[in-house]
CSV table of C-alpha atoms in Angstrom, one decimal:
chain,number,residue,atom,x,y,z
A,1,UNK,CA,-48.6,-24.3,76.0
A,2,UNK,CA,-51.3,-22.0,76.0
A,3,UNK,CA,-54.5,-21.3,73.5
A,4,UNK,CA,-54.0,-17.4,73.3
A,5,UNK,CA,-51.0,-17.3,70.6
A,6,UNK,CA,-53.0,-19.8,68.7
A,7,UNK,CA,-56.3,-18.2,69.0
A,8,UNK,CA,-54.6,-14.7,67.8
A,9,UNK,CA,-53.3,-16.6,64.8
A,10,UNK,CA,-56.3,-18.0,63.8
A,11,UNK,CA,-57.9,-14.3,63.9
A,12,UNK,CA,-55.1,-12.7,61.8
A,13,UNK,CA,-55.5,-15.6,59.2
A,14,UNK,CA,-59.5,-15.2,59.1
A,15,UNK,CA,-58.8,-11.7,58.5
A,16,UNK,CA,-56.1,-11.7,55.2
A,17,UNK,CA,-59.0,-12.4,52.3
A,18,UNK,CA,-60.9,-9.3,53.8
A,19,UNK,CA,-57.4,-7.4,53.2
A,20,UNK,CA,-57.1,-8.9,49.7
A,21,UNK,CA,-60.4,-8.5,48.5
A,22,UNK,CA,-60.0,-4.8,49.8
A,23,UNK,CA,-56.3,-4.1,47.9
A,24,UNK,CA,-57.5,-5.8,44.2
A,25,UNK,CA,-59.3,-3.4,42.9
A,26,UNK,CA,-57.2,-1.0,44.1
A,27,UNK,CA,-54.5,-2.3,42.3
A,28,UNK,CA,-56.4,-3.3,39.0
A,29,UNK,CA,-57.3,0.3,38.5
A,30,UNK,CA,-53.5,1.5,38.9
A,31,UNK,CA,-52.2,-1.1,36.8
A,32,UNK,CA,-54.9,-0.4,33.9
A,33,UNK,CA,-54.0,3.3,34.2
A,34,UNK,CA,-50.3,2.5,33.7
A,35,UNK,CA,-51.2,0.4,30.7
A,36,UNK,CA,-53.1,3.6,29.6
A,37,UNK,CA,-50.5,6.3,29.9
A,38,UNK,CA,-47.6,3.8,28.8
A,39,UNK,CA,-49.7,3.0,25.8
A,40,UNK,CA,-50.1,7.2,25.0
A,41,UNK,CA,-46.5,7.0,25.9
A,42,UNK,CA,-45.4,4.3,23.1
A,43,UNK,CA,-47.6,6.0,20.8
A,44,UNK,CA,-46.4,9.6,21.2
A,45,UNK,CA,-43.1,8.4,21.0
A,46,UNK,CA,-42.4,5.5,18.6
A,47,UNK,CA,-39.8,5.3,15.9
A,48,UNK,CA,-39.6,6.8,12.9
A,49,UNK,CA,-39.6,4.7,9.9
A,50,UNK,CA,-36.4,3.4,8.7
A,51,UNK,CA,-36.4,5.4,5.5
A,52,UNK,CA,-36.3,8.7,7.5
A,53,UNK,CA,-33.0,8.2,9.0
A,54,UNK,CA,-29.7,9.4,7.9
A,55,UNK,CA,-26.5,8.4,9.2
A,56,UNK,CA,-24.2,11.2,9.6
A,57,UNK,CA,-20.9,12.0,7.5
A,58,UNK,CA,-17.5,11.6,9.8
A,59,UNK,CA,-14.8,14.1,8.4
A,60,UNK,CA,-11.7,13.0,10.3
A,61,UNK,CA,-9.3,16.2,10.8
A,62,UNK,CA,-6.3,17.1,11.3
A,63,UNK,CA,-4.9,15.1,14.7
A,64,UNK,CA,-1.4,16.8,14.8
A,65,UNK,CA,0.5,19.0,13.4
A,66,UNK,CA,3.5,18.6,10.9
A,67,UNK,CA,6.9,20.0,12.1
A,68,UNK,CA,8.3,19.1,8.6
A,69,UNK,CA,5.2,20.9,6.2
A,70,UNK,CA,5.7,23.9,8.6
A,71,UNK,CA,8.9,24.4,7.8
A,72,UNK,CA,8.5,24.4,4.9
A,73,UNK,CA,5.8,27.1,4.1
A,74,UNK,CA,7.7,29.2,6.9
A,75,UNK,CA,11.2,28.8,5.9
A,76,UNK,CA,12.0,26.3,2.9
A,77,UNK,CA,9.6,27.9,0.4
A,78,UNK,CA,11.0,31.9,0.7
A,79,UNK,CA,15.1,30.0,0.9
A,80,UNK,CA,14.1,28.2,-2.3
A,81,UNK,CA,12.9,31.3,-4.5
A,82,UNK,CA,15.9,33.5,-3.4
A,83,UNK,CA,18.5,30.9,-4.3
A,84,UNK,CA,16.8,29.0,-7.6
A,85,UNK,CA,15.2,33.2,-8.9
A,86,UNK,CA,16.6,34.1,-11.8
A,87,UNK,CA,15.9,37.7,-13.3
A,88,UNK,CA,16.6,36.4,-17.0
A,89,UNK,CA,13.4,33.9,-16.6
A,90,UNK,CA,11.4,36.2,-14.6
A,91,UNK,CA,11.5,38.7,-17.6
A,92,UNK,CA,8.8,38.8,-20.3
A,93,UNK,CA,10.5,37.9,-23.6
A,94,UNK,CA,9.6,40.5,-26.2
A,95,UNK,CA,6.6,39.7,-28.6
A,96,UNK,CA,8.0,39.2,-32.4
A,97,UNK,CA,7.0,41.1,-34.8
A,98,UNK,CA,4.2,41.0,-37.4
A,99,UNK,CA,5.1,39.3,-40.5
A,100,UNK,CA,3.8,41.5,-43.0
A,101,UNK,CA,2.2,40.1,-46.2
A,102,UNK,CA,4.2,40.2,-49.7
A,103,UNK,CA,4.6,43.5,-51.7
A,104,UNK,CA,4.1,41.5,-55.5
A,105,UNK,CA,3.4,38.5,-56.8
A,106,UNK,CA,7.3,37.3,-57.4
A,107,UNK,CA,7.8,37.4,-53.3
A,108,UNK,CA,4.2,35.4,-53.0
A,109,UNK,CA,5.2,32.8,-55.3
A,110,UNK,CA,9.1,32.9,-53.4
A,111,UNK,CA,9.2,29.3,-51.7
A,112,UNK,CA,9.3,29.0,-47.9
A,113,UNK,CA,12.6,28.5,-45.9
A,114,UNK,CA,13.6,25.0,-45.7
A,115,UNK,CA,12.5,23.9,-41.9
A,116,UNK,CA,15.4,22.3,-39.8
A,117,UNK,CA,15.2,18.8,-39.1
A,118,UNK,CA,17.2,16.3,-36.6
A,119,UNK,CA,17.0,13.5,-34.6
A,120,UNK,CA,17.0,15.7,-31.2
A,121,UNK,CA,14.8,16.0,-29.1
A,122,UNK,CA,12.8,18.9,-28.3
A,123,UNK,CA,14.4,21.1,-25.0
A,124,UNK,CA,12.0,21.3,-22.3
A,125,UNK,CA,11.0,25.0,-21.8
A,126,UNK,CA,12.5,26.2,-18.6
A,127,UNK,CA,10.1,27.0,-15.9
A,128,UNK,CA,10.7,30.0,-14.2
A,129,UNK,CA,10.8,30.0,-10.3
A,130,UNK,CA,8.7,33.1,-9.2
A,131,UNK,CA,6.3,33.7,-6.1
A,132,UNK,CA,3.9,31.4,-8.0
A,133,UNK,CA,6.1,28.8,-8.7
A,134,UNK,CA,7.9,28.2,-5.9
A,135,UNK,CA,9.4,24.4,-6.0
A,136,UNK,CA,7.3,21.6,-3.6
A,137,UNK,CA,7.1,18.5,-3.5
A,138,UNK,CA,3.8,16.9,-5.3
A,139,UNK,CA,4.1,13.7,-4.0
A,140,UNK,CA,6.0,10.8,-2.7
A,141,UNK,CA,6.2,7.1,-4.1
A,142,UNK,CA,7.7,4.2,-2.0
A,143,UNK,CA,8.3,1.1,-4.8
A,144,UNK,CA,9.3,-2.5,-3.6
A,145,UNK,CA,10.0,-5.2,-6.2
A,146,UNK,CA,9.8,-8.5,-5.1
A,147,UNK,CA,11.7,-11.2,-7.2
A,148,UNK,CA,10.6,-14.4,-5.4
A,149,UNK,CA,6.6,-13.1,-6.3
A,150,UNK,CA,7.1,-14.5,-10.0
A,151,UNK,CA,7.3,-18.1,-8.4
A,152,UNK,CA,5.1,-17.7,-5.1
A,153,UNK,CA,2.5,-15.0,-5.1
A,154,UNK,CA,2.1,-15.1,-1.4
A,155,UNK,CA,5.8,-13.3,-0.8
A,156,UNK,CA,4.2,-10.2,-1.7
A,157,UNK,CA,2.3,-9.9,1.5
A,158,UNK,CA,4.9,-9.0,3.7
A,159,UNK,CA,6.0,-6.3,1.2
A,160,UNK,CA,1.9,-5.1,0.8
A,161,UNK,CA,2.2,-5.0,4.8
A,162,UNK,CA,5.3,-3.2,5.4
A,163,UNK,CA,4.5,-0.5,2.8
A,164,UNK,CA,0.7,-0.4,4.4
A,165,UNK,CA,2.4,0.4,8.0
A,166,UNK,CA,4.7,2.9,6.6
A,167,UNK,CA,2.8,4.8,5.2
A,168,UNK,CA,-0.3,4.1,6.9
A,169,UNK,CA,-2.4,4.4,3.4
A,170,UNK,CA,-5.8,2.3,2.7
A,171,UNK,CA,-7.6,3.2,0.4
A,172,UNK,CA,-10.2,6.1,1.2
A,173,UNK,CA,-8.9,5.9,4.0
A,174,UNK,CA,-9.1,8.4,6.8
A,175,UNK,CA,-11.8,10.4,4.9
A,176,UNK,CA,-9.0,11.0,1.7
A,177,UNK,CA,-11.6,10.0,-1.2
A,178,UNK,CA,-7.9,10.0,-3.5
A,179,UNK,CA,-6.0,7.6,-1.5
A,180,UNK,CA,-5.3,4.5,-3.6
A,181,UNK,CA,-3.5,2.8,-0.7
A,182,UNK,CA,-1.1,0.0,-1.7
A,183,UNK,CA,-1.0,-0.6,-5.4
A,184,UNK,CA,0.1,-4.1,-7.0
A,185,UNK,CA,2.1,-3.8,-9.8
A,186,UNK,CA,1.9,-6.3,-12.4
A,187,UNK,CA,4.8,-7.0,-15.4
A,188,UNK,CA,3.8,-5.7,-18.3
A,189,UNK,CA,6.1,-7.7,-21.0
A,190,UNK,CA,7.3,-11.1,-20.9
A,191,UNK,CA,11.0,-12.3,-20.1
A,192,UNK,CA,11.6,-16.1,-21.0
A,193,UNK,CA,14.7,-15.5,-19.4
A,194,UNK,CA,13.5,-15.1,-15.8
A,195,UNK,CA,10.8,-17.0,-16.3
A,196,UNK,CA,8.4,-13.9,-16.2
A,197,UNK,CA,5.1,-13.8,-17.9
A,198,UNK,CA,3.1,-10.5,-18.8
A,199,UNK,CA,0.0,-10.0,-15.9
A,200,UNK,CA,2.0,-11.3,-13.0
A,201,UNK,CA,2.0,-9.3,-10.1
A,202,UNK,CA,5.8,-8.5,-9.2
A,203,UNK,CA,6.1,-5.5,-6.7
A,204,UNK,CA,4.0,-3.2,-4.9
A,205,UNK,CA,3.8,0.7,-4.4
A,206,UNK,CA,2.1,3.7,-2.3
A,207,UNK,CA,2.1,7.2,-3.1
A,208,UNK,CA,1.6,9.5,-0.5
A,209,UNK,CA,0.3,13.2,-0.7
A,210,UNK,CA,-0.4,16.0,1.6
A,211,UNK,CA,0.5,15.7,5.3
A,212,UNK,CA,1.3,11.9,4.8
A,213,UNK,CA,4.5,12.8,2.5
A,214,UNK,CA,5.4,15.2,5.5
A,215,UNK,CA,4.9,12.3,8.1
A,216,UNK,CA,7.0,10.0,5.8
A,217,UNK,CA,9.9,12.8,6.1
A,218,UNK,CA,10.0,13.2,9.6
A,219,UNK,CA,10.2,9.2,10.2
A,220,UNK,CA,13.1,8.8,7.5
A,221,UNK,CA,15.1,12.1,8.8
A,222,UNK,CA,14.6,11.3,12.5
A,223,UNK,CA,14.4,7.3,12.9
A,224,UNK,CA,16.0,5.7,10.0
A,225,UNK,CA,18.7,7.8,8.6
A,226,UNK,CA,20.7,8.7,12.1
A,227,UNK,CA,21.0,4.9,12.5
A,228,UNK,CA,22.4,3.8,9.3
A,229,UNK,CA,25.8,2.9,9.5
A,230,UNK,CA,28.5,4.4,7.1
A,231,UNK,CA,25.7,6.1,5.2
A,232,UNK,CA,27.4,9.5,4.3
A,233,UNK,CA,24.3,10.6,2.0
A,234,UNK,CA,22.6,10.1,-1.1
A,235,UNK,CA,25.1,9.7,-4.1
A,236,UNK,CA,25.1,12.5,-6.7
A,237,UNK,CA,25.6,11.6,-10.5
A,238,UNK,CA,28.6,12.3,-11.9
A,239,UNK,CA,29.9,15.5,-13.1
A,240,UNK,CA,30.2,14.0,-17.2
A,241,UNK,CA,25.7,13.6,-16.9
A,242,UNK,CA,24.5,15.9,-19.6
A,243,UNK,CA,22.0,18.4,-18.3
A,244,UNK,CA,20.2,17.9,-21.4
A,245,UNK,CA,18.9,13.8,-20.3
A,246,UNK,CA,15.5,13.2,-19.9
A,247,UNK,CA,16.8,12.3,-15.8
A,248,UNK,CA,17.6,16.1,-15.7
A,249,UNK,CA,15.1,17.7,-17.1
A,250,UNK,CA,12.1,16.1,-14.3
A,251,UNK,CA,12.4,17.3,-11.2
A,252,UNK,CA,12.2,13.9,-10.1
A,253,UNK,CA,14.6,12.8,-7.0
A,254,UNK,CA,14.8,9.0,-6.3
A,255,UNK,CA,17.2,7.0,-4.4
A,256,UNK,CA,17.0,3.3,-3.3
A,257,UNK,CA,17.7,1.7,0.6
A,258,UNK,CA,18.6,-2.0,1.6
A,259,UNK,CA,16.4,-4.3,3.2
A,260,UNK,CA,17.7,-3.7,6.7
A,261,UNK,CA,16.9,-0.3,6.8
A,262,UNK,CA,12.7,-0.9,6.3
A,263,UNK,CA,13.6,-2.5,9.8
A,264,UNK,CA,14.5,0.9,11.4
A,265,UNK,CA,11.1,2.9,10.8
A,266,UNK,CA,9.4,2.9,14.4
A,267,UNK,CA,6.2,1.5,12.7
A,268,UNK,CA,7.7,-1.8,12.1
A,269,UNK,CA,10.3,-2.2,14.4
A,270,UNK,CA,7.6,-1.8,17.4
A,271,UNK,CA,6.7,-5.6,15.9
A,272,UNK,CA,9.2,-7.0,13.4
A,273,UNK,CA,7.4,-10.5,13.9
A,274,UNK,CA,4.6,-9.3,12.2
A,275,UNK,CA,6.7,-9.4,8.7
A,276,UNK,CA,8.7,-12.9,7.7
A,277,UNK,CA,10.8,-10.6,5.0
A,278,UNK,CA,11.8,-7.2,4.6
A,279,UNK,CA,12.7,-6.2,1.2
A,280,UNK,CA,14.4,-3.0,0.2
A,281,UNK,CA,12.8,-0.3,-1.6
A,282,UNK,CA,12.8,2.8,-3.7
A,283,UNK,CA,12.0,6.5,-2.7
A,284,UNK,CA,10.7,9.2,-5.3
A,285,UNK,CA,10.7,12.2,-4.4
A,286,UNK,CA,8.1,14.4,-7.1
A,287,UNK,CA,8.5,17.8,-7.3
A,288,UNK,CA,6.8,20.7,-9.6
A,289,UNK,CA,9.5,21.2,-11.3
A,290,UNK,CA,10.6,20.7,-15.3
A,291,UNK,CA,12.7,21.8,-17.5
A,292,UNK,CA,16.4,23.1,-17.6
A,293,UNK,CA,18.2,22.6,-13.9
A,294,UNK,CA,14.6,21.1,-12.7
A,295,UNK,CA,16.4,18.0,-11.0
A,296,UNK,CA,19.6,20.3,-9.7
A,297,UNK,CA,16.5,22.6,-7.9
A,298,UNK,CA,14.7,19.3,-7.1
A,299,UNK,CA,17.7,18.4,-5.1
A,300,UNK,CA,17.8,21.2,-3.2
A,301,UNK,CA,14.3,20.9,-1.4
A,302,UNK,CA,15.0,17.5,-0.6
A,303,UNK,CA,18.2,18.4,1.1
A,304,UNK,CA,16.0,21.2,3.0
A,305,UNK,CA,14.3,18.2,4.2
A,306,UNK,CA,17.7,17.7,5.8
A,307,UNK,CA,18.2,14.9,3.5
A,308,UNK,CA,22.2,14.9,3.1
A,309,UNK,CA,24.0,14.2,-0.5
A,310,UNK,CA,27.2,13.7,-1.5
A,311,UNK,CA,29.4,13.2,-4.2
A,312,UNK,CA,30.9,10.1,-5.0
């Protein structure tokens, strides 16, 4: 083995301080520049205080469009007015006529007419249907009572659940400050007889307004209603109900399903092990309307809805 690779090794290590010692200050004065311009930088650039910021409000839009609430301020509405206008209403009655005070003292001192009295009740003043006052629907309220809830309070979970996915109300939910979202309803009398005591939570409800009503529609109509079997429509009352019942005169139309059919709506059905019992429920369907024919003219914008009736 030779000395020359050796003796070249030796040279190159004699050598590295002399590189070092040359390359360290170099460095030092870059790295305390760095520090310089990254302190400048952290000082020109550091955070406000936490009082300054502001978070942002979110208003969630629209994300689609109703088929059903279209068709009703394109069609429904101007259909309803031409069939429910009456020209009788629509007229101004004439104002009555001053009374004018008495001639002589004999027709002052005349008593007053004696003022009818009866144990009727007052008629509801008709409301006229006009360009105005075109019928709609206010809102919608889904209702569940749950019988087994006065012994176990847990059974009304699955009810608060299935109404929650139906409707898909929480509440303020979706930017709506005037969503309630699923309500508890609690007895407000007791009943020795089913062992009911006043306070205890017994069913549950949601009303829905706006667009949600509108969604609710178009899942009944198109989901849950074509696959009922032997359903022929919602039953009329008979033709002996006086039109002068308190049921008449609101234009309230309600109308009650089984249990099976909460099972149809596509929200639940996409995971029916989610919910140990379905229970049935009750629609109400609130209009603007009162008065004389309010609930025959309530019925006919829920049939618009192409909700069918039929009489039994």
């Amino acid at each position: 083995m030779s000395m020359t690779p050796l003796r070249s090794l030796a040279a190159t290590a004699a050598r590295i301080p002399n590189v070092i010692r040359s390359i360290t200050p170099a460095a030092c004065r870059f790295a305390s520049s760095s520090s310089k311009s990254s302190s400048k930088a952290s000082t020109q650039t550091s955070p406000l205080p936490k009082d300054d910021w502001v978070l942002p409000e979110i208003h969630v839009g629209p994300t689609h469009t109703s088929r059903y609430q279209q068709h009703y301020h394109d069609t429904l509405a101007s259909d309803l007015m031409y069939m429910s206008y009456s020209h009788r209403l629509a007229q101004k009655p004439p104002k009555p006529e001053p009374i004018e005070p008495p001639q002589t003292g004999y027709e002052a001192n005349r008593p007053r007419p004696p003022i009818m009295r009866g144990n009727r009740a007052l008629r509801t003043k008709t409301t006229s249907v006009n360009e105005e006052n075109v019928p709609q629907l206010e809102s919608i309220i889904i209702h569940t009572m749950v019988k087994e809830a006065i012994i176990n309070k847990s059974t009304l979970l699955s009810a608060i659940m299935a109404l929650r996915a139906i409707s898909g109300e929480t509440p303020n939910g979706g930017g709506k400050k005037g969503s309630s979202g699923v309500e508890v309803i609690v007895a407000k009398k007791s009943a020795a007889a089913w062992k009911l005591r006043a306070g205890m939570p017994v069913s549950v409800k949601v009303e829905l307004k706006g667009q949600a009503m509108y969604d609710f529609i178009q899942s009944l109509v198109d989901f849950v209603l074509p696959r009922l079997r032997d359903f022929s429509g919602i039953p009329l009352p008979p033709a002996s109900t006086p039109k002068n019942s308190p049921a008449s005169l609101t234009g309230i139309v309600s109308f009650g399903f089984s249990p099976t059919t909460m099972s149809f709506f596509p929200q639940i059905e996409s995971n029916t092990d989610a919910y140990p019992r379905l229970h049935g429920f009750h629609v109400y369907f609130k209009t603007n309307l009162r008065g004389e024919n309010a609930h025959e003219h309530a019925r006919t914008l829920v049939s618009g809805f192409r909700i069918p009736f039929h009489r039994r």
